[in-house]
PDB file of C-alpha atoms in Angstrom:
ATOM      1  CA  MET A   1     152.224-144.591 245.842  1.00 43.00           C
ATOM      2  CA  ASN A   2     153.140-142.028 243.113  1.00 48.00           C
ATOM      3  CA  PRO A   3     153.459-138.435 244.785  1.00 45.00           C
ATOM      4  CA  ASP A   4     152.222-136.890 241.514  1.00 53.00           C
ATOM      5  CA  LYS A   5     148.888-138.269 242.449  1.00 80.00           C
ATOM      6  CA  ILE A   6     148.693-136.795 245.912  1.00 86.00           C
ATOM      7  CA  TYR A   7     146.561-133.615 245.925  1.00 94.00           C
ATOM      8  CA  PHE A   8     145.908-133.040 249.643  1.00 96.00           C
ATOM      9  CA  LYS A   9     148.430-133.574 252.833  1.00 96.00           C
ATOM     10  CA  ASN A  10     145.634-134.462 255.307  1.00 96.00           C
ATOM     11  CA  ARG A  11     142.171-133.520 255.949  1.00 97.00           C
ATOM     12  CA  GLU A  12     143.034-130.146 257.494  1.00 97.00           C
ATOM     13  CA  VAL A  13     144.605-128.842 254.325  1.00 97.00           C
ATOM     14  CA  ALA A  14     141.872-130.343 252.009  1.00 98.00           C
ATOM     15  CA  ALA A  15     139.241-128.306 254.320  1.00 98.00           C
ATOM     16  CA  TYR A  16     141.285-125.300 253.716  1.00 98.00           C
ATOM     17  CA  ARG A  17     141.369-126.008 250.170  1.00 97.00           C
ATOM     18  CA  LEU A  18     137.309-126.545 249.846  1.00 98.00           C
ATOM     19  CA  LEU A  19     137.238-123.319 251.734  1.00 98.00           C
ATOM     20  CA  ASP A  20     139.155-121.376 248.950  1.00 97.00           C
ATOM     21  CA  ILE A  21     136.507-122.575 246.455  1.00 97.00           C
ATOM     22  CA  LEU A  22     133.206-121.928 248.832  1.00 98.00           C
ATOM     23  CA  PRO A  23     131.680-118.786 248.179  1.00 98.00           C
ATOM     24  CA  ILE A  24     132.024-118.056 251.921  1.00 97.00           C
ATOM     25  CA  ASP A  25     130.963-114.573 251.848  1.00 96.00           C
ATOM     26  CA  SER A  26     127.597-115.019 250.548  1.00 97.00           C
ATOM     27  CA  MET A  27     126.817-118.041 252.276  1.00 97.00           C
ATOM     28  CA  LYS A  28     127.644-116.141 255.468  1.00 96.00           C
ATOM     29  CA  LEU A  29     124.635-114.035 254.961  1.00 96.00           C
ATOM     30  CA  GLU A  30     122.489-117.072 255.813  1.00 96.00           C
ATOM     31  CA  ASP A  31     122.453-119.530 258.498  1.00 95.00           C
ATOM     32  CA  TRP A  32     123.886-123.266 257.575  1.00 97.00           C
ATOM     33  CA  THR A  33     124.372-126.682 259.153  1.00 97.00           C
ATOM     34  CA  VAL A  34     127.417-128.423 258.247  1.00 98.00           C
ATOM     35  CA  ILE A  35     127.021-132.060 258.334  1.00 98.00           C
ATOM     36  CA  ALA A  36     129.617-134.638 257.863  1.00 98.00           C
ATOM     37  CA  SER A  37     128.351-137.956 255.830  1.00 98.00           C
ATOM     38  CA  SER A  38     131.273-140.043 257.228  1.00 97.00           C
ATOM     39  CA  TYR A  39     133.585-140.203 260.276  1.00 97.00           C
ATOM     40  CA  GLY A  40     136.356-139.037 257.782  1.00 97.00           C
ATOM     41  CA  GLY A  41     134.425-135.769 257.011  1.00 98.00           C
ATOM     42  CA  PHE A  42     133.847-134.852 260.478  1.00 97.00           C
ATOM     43  CA  GLU A  43     137.163-132.756 261.046  1.00 97.00           C
ATOM     44  CA  ILE A  44     136.446-131.164 257.473  1.00 98.00           C
ATOM     45  CA  ALA A  45     132.927-130.125 258.418  1.00 98.00           C
ATOM     46  CA  LYS A  46     134.013-128.542 261.640  1.00 97.00           C
ATOM     47  CA  ILE A  47     136.345-126.302 259.873  1.00 97.00           C
ATOM     48  CA  ILE A  48     134.046-125.204 257.371  1.00 98.00           C
ATOM     49  CA  ALA A  49     131.235-124.911 259.961  1.00 97.00           C
ATOM     50  CA  ASN A  50     133.363-122.602 262.226  1.00 97.00           C
ATOM     51  CA  THR A  51     134.487-120.511 259.232  1.00 97.00           C
ATOM     52  CA  LEU A  52     130.517-119.901 258.246  1.00 97.00           C
ATOM     53  CA  ASN A  53     129.764-119.666 262.002  1.00 96.00           C
ATOM     54  CA  GLY A  54     127.150-122.397 261.628  1.00 95.00           C
ATOM     55  CA  LYS A  55     126.268-125.544 263.347  1.00 94.00           C
ATOM     56  CA  PHE A  56     127.895-128.723 262.525  1.00 94.00           C
ATOM     57  CA  ASP A  57     126.942-132.589 263.081  1.00 96.00           C
ATOM     58  CA  ILE A  58     127.190-135.935 261.362  1.00 97.00           C
ATOM     59  CA  MET A  59     124.868-138.245 259.704  1.00 97.00           C
ATOM     60  CA  PHE A  60     125.247-141.638 261.100  1.00 97.00           C
ATOM     61  CA  SER A  61     125.060-144.305 258.445  1.00 97.00           C
ATOM     62  CA  GLU A  62     126.150-147.767 257.709  1.00 96.00           C
ATOM     63  CA  LYS A  63     127.243-149.565 254.472  1.00 95.00           C
ATOM     64  CA  ILE A  64     125.113-152.887 253.638  1.00 96.00           C
ATOM     65  CA  PHE A  65     127.373-155.545 251.801  1.00 95.00           C
ATOM     66  CA  ALA A  66     126.282-158.297 249.227  1.00 94.00           C
ATOM     67  CA  PRO A  67     125.901-161.542 250.893  1.00 92.00           C
ATOM     68  CA  ASN A  68     129.212-163.547 251.019  1.00 83.00           C
ATOM     69  CA  ASN A  69     131.132-160.367 249.962  1.00 86.00           C
ATOM     70  CA  GLU A  70     132.362-157.723 252.055  1.00 83.00           C
ATOM     71  CA  ASP A  71     133.886-155.712 249.766  1.00 85.00           C
ATOM     72  CA  CYS A  72     130.966-154.848 247.445  1.00 90.00           C
ATOM     73  CA  GLU A  73     128.594-152.417 248.770  1.00 93.00           C
ATOM     74  CA  ILE A  74     124.913-152.755 247.864  1.00 96.00           C
ATOM     75  CA  ALA A  75     123.205-150.165 249.774  1.00 97.00           C
ATOM     76  CA  VAL A  76     123.381-147.679 252.762  1.00 98.00           C
ATOM     77  CA  VAL A  77     121.183-147.146 255.528  1.00 97.00           C
ATOM     78  CA  THR A  78     121.233-143.869 257.535  1.00 97.00           C
ATOM     79  CA  GLU A  79     120.161-142.703 260.918  1.00 96.00           C
ATOM     80  CA  HIS A  80     116.507-141.804 259.909  1.00 94.00           C
ATOM     81  CA  GLU A  81     116.305-145.048 258.367  1.00 94.00           C
ATOM     82  CA  GLU A  82     116.675-144.052 254.717  1.00 94.00           C
ATOM     83  CA  VAL A  83     117.848-146.871 252.642  1.00 96.00           C
ATOM     84  CA  LEU A  84     119.295-146.019 249.378  1.00 96.00           C
ATOM     85  CA  ILE A  85     120.129-148.818 247.168  1.00 96.00           C
ATOM     86  CA  HIS A  86     122.784-149.733 244.501  1.00 94.00           C
ATOM     87  CA  GLU A  87     120.006-151.078 242.062  1.00 93.00           C
ATOM     88  CA  GLU A  88     122.467-152.381 239.107  1.00 93.00           C
ATOM     89  CA  LEU A  89     124.715-154.366 241.670  1.00 92.00           C
ATOM     90  CA  VAL A  90     121.528-155.558 243.388  1.00 94.00           C
ATOM     91  CA  LYS A  91     120.028-156.804 240.144  1.00 94.00           C
ATOM     92  CA  ALA A  92     123.549-158.070 238.804  1.00 91.00           C
ATOM     93  CA  PHE A  93     123.913-160.368 242.077  1.00 91.00           C
ATOM     94  CA  ASP A  94     120.515-161.477 241.848  1.00 93.00           C
ATOM     95  CA  ILE A  95     119.766-159.828 245.624  1.00 94.00           C
ATOM     96  CA  SER A  96     116.498-159.677 247.014  1.00 95.00           C
ATOM     97  CA  LEU A  97     115.142-156.722 248.425  1.00 95.00           C
ATOM     98  CA  ASP A  98     113.974-158.233 251.138  1.00 96.00           C
ATOM     99  CA  TYR A  99     117.514-159.068 252.002  1.00 96.00           C
ATOM    100  CA  VAL A 100     118.795-155.572 251.804  1.00 96.00           C
ATOM    101  CA  TYR A 101     115.734-154.267 253.941  1.00 97.00           C
ATOM    102  CA  SER A 102     116.050-156.921 256.619  1.00 97.00           C
ATOM    103  CA  LYS A 103     119.872-156.279 256.839  1.00 96.00           C
ATOM    104  CA  SER A 104     119.452-152.386 256.804  1.00 97.00           C
ATOM    105  CA  LYS A 105     116.821-152.963 259.366  1.00 97.00           C
ATOM    106  CA  GLN A 106     119.448-155.196 261.599  1.00 97.00           C
ATOM    107  CA  VAL A 107     122.052-152.734 261.059  1.00 97.00           C
ATOM    108  CA  PHE A 108     120.012-149.842 261.858  1.00 97.00           C
ATOM    109  CA  ASP A 109     118.922-151.394 265.316  1.00 97.00           C
ATOM    110  CA  GLU A 110     122.331-153.141 266.462  1.00 96.00           C
ATOM    111  CA  SER A 111     124.694-150.268 265.111  1.00 96.00           C
ATOM    112  CA  ILE A 112     123.061-146.710 264.352  1.00 96.00           C
ATOM    113  CA  THR A 113     120.877-146.493 267.066  1.00 95.00           C
ATOM    114  CA  ARG A 114     123.700-147.257 269.479  1.00 95.00           C
ATOM    115  CA  LYS A 115     125.659-144.677 268.019  1.00 95.00           C
ATOM    116  CA  VAL A 116     122.822-142.202 267.905  1.00 95.00           C
ATOM    117  CA  ASN A 117     122.138-142.755 271.606  1.00 95.00           C
ATOM    118  CA  ARG A 118     125.626-142.279 272.692  1.00 94.00           C
ATOM    119  CA  PHE A 119     126.771-139.123 270.581  1.00 95.00           C
ATOM    120  CA  ARG A 120     123.352-137.047 270.868  1.00 93.00           C
ATOM    121  CA  HIS A 121     121.687-139.005 273.857  1.00 89.00           C
ATOM    122  CA  GLY A 122     119.084-140.769 271.529  1.00 82.00           C
ATOM    123  CA  GLU A 123     118.639-137.396 269.731  1.00 88.00           C
ATOM    124  CA  LYS A 124     118.501-138.094 265.849  1.00 86.00           C
ATOM    125  CA  ILE A 125     120.003-135.178 263.717  1.00 89.00           C
ATOM    126  CA  GLU A 126     118.372-131.982 264.369  1.00 78.00           C
ATOM    127  CA  LYS A 127     115.414-130.918 262.337  1.00 85.00           C
ATOM    128  CA  LEU A 128     116.783-129.447 259.021  1.00 94.00           C
ATOM    129  CA  GLU A 129     113.202-127.822 258.128  1.00 94.00           C
ATOM    130  CA  ASN A 130     114.035-124.733 256.393  1.00 92.00           C
ATOM    131  CA  LYS A 131     117.667-124.847 256.824  1.00 95.00           C
ATOM    132  CA  ASN A 132     120.498-124.415 254.491  1.00 98.00           C
ATOM    133  CA  VAL A 133     122.433-127.800 254.527  1.00 98.00           C
ATOM    134  CA  LEU A 134     126.137-128.467 253.647  1.00 98.00           C
ATOM    135  CA  ILE A 135     127.062-132.089 253.272  1.00 98.00           C
ATOM    136  CA  VAL A 136     130.690-132.386 253.739  1.00 98.00           C
ATOM    137  CA  ASP A 137     133.052-135.430 252.891  1.00 98.00           C
ATOM    138  CA  GLU A 138     136.651-136.071 253.103  1.00 98.00           C
ATOM    139  CA  GLY A 139     135.830-137.676 249.168  1.00 98.00           C
ATOM    140  CA  ILE A 140     133.425-139.389 247.130  1.00 96.00           C
ATOM    141  CA  ASN A 141     133.852-142.917 245.715  1.00 91.00           C
ATOM    142  CA  THR A 142     130.745-144.499 244.783  1.00 89.00           C
ATOM    143  CA  GLY A 143     128.634-141.934 246.057  1.00 93.00           C
ATOM    144  CA  LEU A 144     126.000-143.975 247.789  1.00 94.00           C
ATOM    145  CA  THR A 145     126.555-142.806 251.235  1.00 96.00           C
ATOM    146  CA  MET A 146     126.587-139.240 250.009  1.00 97.00           C
ATOM    147  CA  MET A 147     123.071-139.921 248.327  1.00 97.00           C
ATOM    148  CA  ALA A 148     121.725-141.470 250.849  1.00 97.00           C
ATOM    149  CA  CYS A 149     122.607-138.363 253.194  1.00 97.00           C
ATOM    150  CA  ILE A 150     121.047-135.913 250.523  1.00 97.00           C
ATOM    151  CA  LYS A 151     117.982-137.901 250.432  1.00 96.00           C
ATOM    152  CA  THR A 152     117.660-137.809 254.300  1.00 96.00           C
ATOM    153  CA  ALA A 153     118.096-134.077 254.119  1.00 97.00           C
ATOM    154  CA  ILE A 154     115.464-133.718 251.460  1.00 96.00           C
ATOM    155  CA  ASN A 155     113.153-135.830 253.628  1.00 95.00           C
ATOM    156  CA  LEU A 156     113.507-133.895 256.662  1.00 95.00           C
ATOM    157  CA  ASN A 157     112.566-130.676 254.513  1.00 95.00           C
ATOM    158  CA  ALA A 158     115.994-128.793 254.272  1.00 97.00           C
ATOM    159  CA  LYS A 159     115.650-125.417 252.484  1.00 97.00           C
ATOM    160  CA  SER A 160     118.731-126.244 250.233  1.00 98.00           C
ATOM    161  CA  ILE A 161     121.300-128.749 250.207  1.00 98.00           C
ATOM    162  CA  SER A 162     124.657-128.320 249.161  1.00 98.00           C
ATOM    163  CA  VAL A 163     127.641-130.822 248.741  1.00 98.00           C
ATOM    164  CA  ALA A 164     131.326-130.173 249.384  1.00 98.00           C
ATOM    165  CA  THR A 165     134.294-132.524 248.796  1.00 98.00           C
ATOM    166  CA  PRO A 166     137.851-132.077 248.147  1.00 98.00           C
ATOM    167  CA  ILE A 167     137.949-135.096 245.460  1.00 97.00           C
ATOM    168  CA  LEU A 168     135.652-137.212 243.513  1.00 97.00           C
ATOM    169  CA  PRO A 169     135.148-139.270 240.436  1.00 96.00           C
ATOM    170  CA  THR A 170     133.655-137.480 237.479  1.00 96.00           C
ATOM    171  CA  ALA A 171     131.024-140.009 236.973  1.00 95.00           C
ATOM    172  CA  SER A 172     129.664-139.018 240.180  1.00 95.00           C
ATOM    173  CA  ILE A 173     128.884-135.540 239.412  1.00 96.00           C
ATOM    174  CA  PRO A 174     125.931-135.591 237.396  1.00 96.00           C
ATOM    175  CA  THR A 175     124.066-138.073 240.079  1.00 94.00           C
ATOM    176  CA  ILE A 176     124.780-135.620 242.769  1.00 96.00           C
ATOM    177  CA  GLU A 177     124.146-132.765 240.909  1.00 96.00           C
ATOM    178  CA  SER A 178     120.642-133.910 239.823  1.00 96.00           C
ATOM    179  CA  ILE A 179     119.275-133.735 243.233  1.00 95.00           C
ATOM    180  CA  ALA A 180     121.569-131.241 245.448  1.00 97.00           C
ATOM    181  CA  ASP A 181     121.591-127.620 244.889  1.00 98.00           C
ATOM    182  CA  ASP A 182     125.113-127.048 244.470  1.00 98.00           C
ATOM    183  CA  LEU A 183     128.323-129.109 244.223  1.00 98.00           C
ATOM    184  CA  TYR A 184     131.543-128.086 245.138  1.00 98.00           C
ATOM    185  CA  PHE A 185     134.783-129.717 244.865  1.00 98.00           C
ATOM    186  CA  VAL A 186     138.521-129.159 244.243  1.00 97.00           C
ATOM    187  CA  LYS A 187     139.283-132.053 242.036  1.00 96.00           C
ATOM    188  CA  LYS A 188     137.523-134.336 239.832  1.00 96.00           C
ATOM    189  CA  LEU A 189     139.181-137.411 238.230  1.00 95.00           C
ATOM    190  CA  ASP A 190     138.119-139.294 235.392  1.00 94.00           C
ATOM    191  CA  HIS A 191     139.839-142.603 236.710  1.00 92.00           C
ATOM    192  CA  PHE A 192     139.557-142.619 240.339  1.00 93.00           C
ATOM    193  CA  VAL A 193     141.400-145.227 242.514  1.00 91.00           C
ATOM    194  CA  ALA A 194     140.242-144.590 246.329  1.00 92.00           C
ATOM    195  CA  ILE A 195     140.088-141.600 248.771  1.00 95.00           C
ATOM    196  CA  ASN A 196     143.084-142.500 250.431  1.00 94.00           C
ATOM    197  CA  PHE A 197     145.247-142.897 247.303  1.00 94.00           C
ATOM    198  CA  TYR A 198     144.998-138.972 247.159  1.00 95.00           C
ATOM    199  CA  TYR A 199     146.008-138.022 250.527  1.00 96.00           C
ATOM    200  CA  ASP A 200     149.343-138.036 251.992  1.00 95.00           C
ATOM    201  CA  SER A 201     148.101-138.992 255.433  1.00 92.00           C
ATOM    202  CA  LEU A 202     144.415-140.067 255.702  1.00 94.00           C
ATOM    203  CA  ASP A 203     144.441-142.130 259.292  1.00 94.00           C
ATOM    204  CA  ASP A 204     141.379-144.201 259.927  1.00 94.00           C
ATOM    205  CA  VAL A 205     138.876-142.153 262.206  1.00 96.00           C
ATOM    206  CA  SER A 206     136.869-143.887 264.888  1.00 95.00           C
ATOM    207  CA  PHE A 207     133.600-143.099 266.774  1.00 95.00           C
ATOM    208  CA  GLU A 208     135.909-142.060 269.772  1.00 95.00           C
ATOM    209  CA  ASP A 209     137.830-139.587 267.598  1.00 95.00           C
ATOM    210  CA  ILE A 210     134.718-137.816 266.424  1.00 95.00           C
ATOM    211  CA  GLU A 211     133.652-137.561 270.146  1.00 92.00           C
ATOM    212  CA  LYS A 212     137.113-136.008 270.705  1.00 92.00           C
ATOM    213  CA  ILE A 213     136.550-133.595 267.820  1.00 91.00           C
ATOM    214  CA  ASN A 214     132.947-132.666 268.917  1.00 89.00           C
ATOM    215  CA  LYS A 215     133.885-131.632 272.296  1.00 85.00           C
ATOM    216  CA  GLY A 216     137.586-130.000 271.021  1.00 78.00           C
TER     217      GLY A 216
END
């Protein structure tokens, strides 16, 4: 790995780099709910929420992959059954919408529901009506998961929706800015490799790990 391409030592450092660019003083004038859009964003979300004296949580979601290709992400389903489809890929591979929706339903029933039951005793993410929401991740790659989380927050009638991430591809910026109120990032890259390429240490985060972080 080229050390010149490492921008963050770990998630904790990335969180504090984000805090440097967030308008914390003005944000503190209102109440915020900080939501991680992935397991990897959970530690970062907690650090930011603590600084804002806000609540923090996670939006559970799962990726749907193309038939016979476990590397090709074609959709994301969230815990509120919001399904966001990568339309260009679905058309390119001639994948039926019936397949996407039936697979999403299966993943929701078999995986997401189980996690929500265990993490919040069956309660879906708290009502976001009239809340200021900051959605956080360790990085954005395709943007599909983040967009699914934003759309879920919109459907839950959030008052405002902002996004914060340490690093993302330049190409993802217009899409996110088109539906979020604000987007905060430390680094944007025209040629994006993968999120872990830009961290010195980015350990995998399991469901058990976020349970520990939540209790800690």
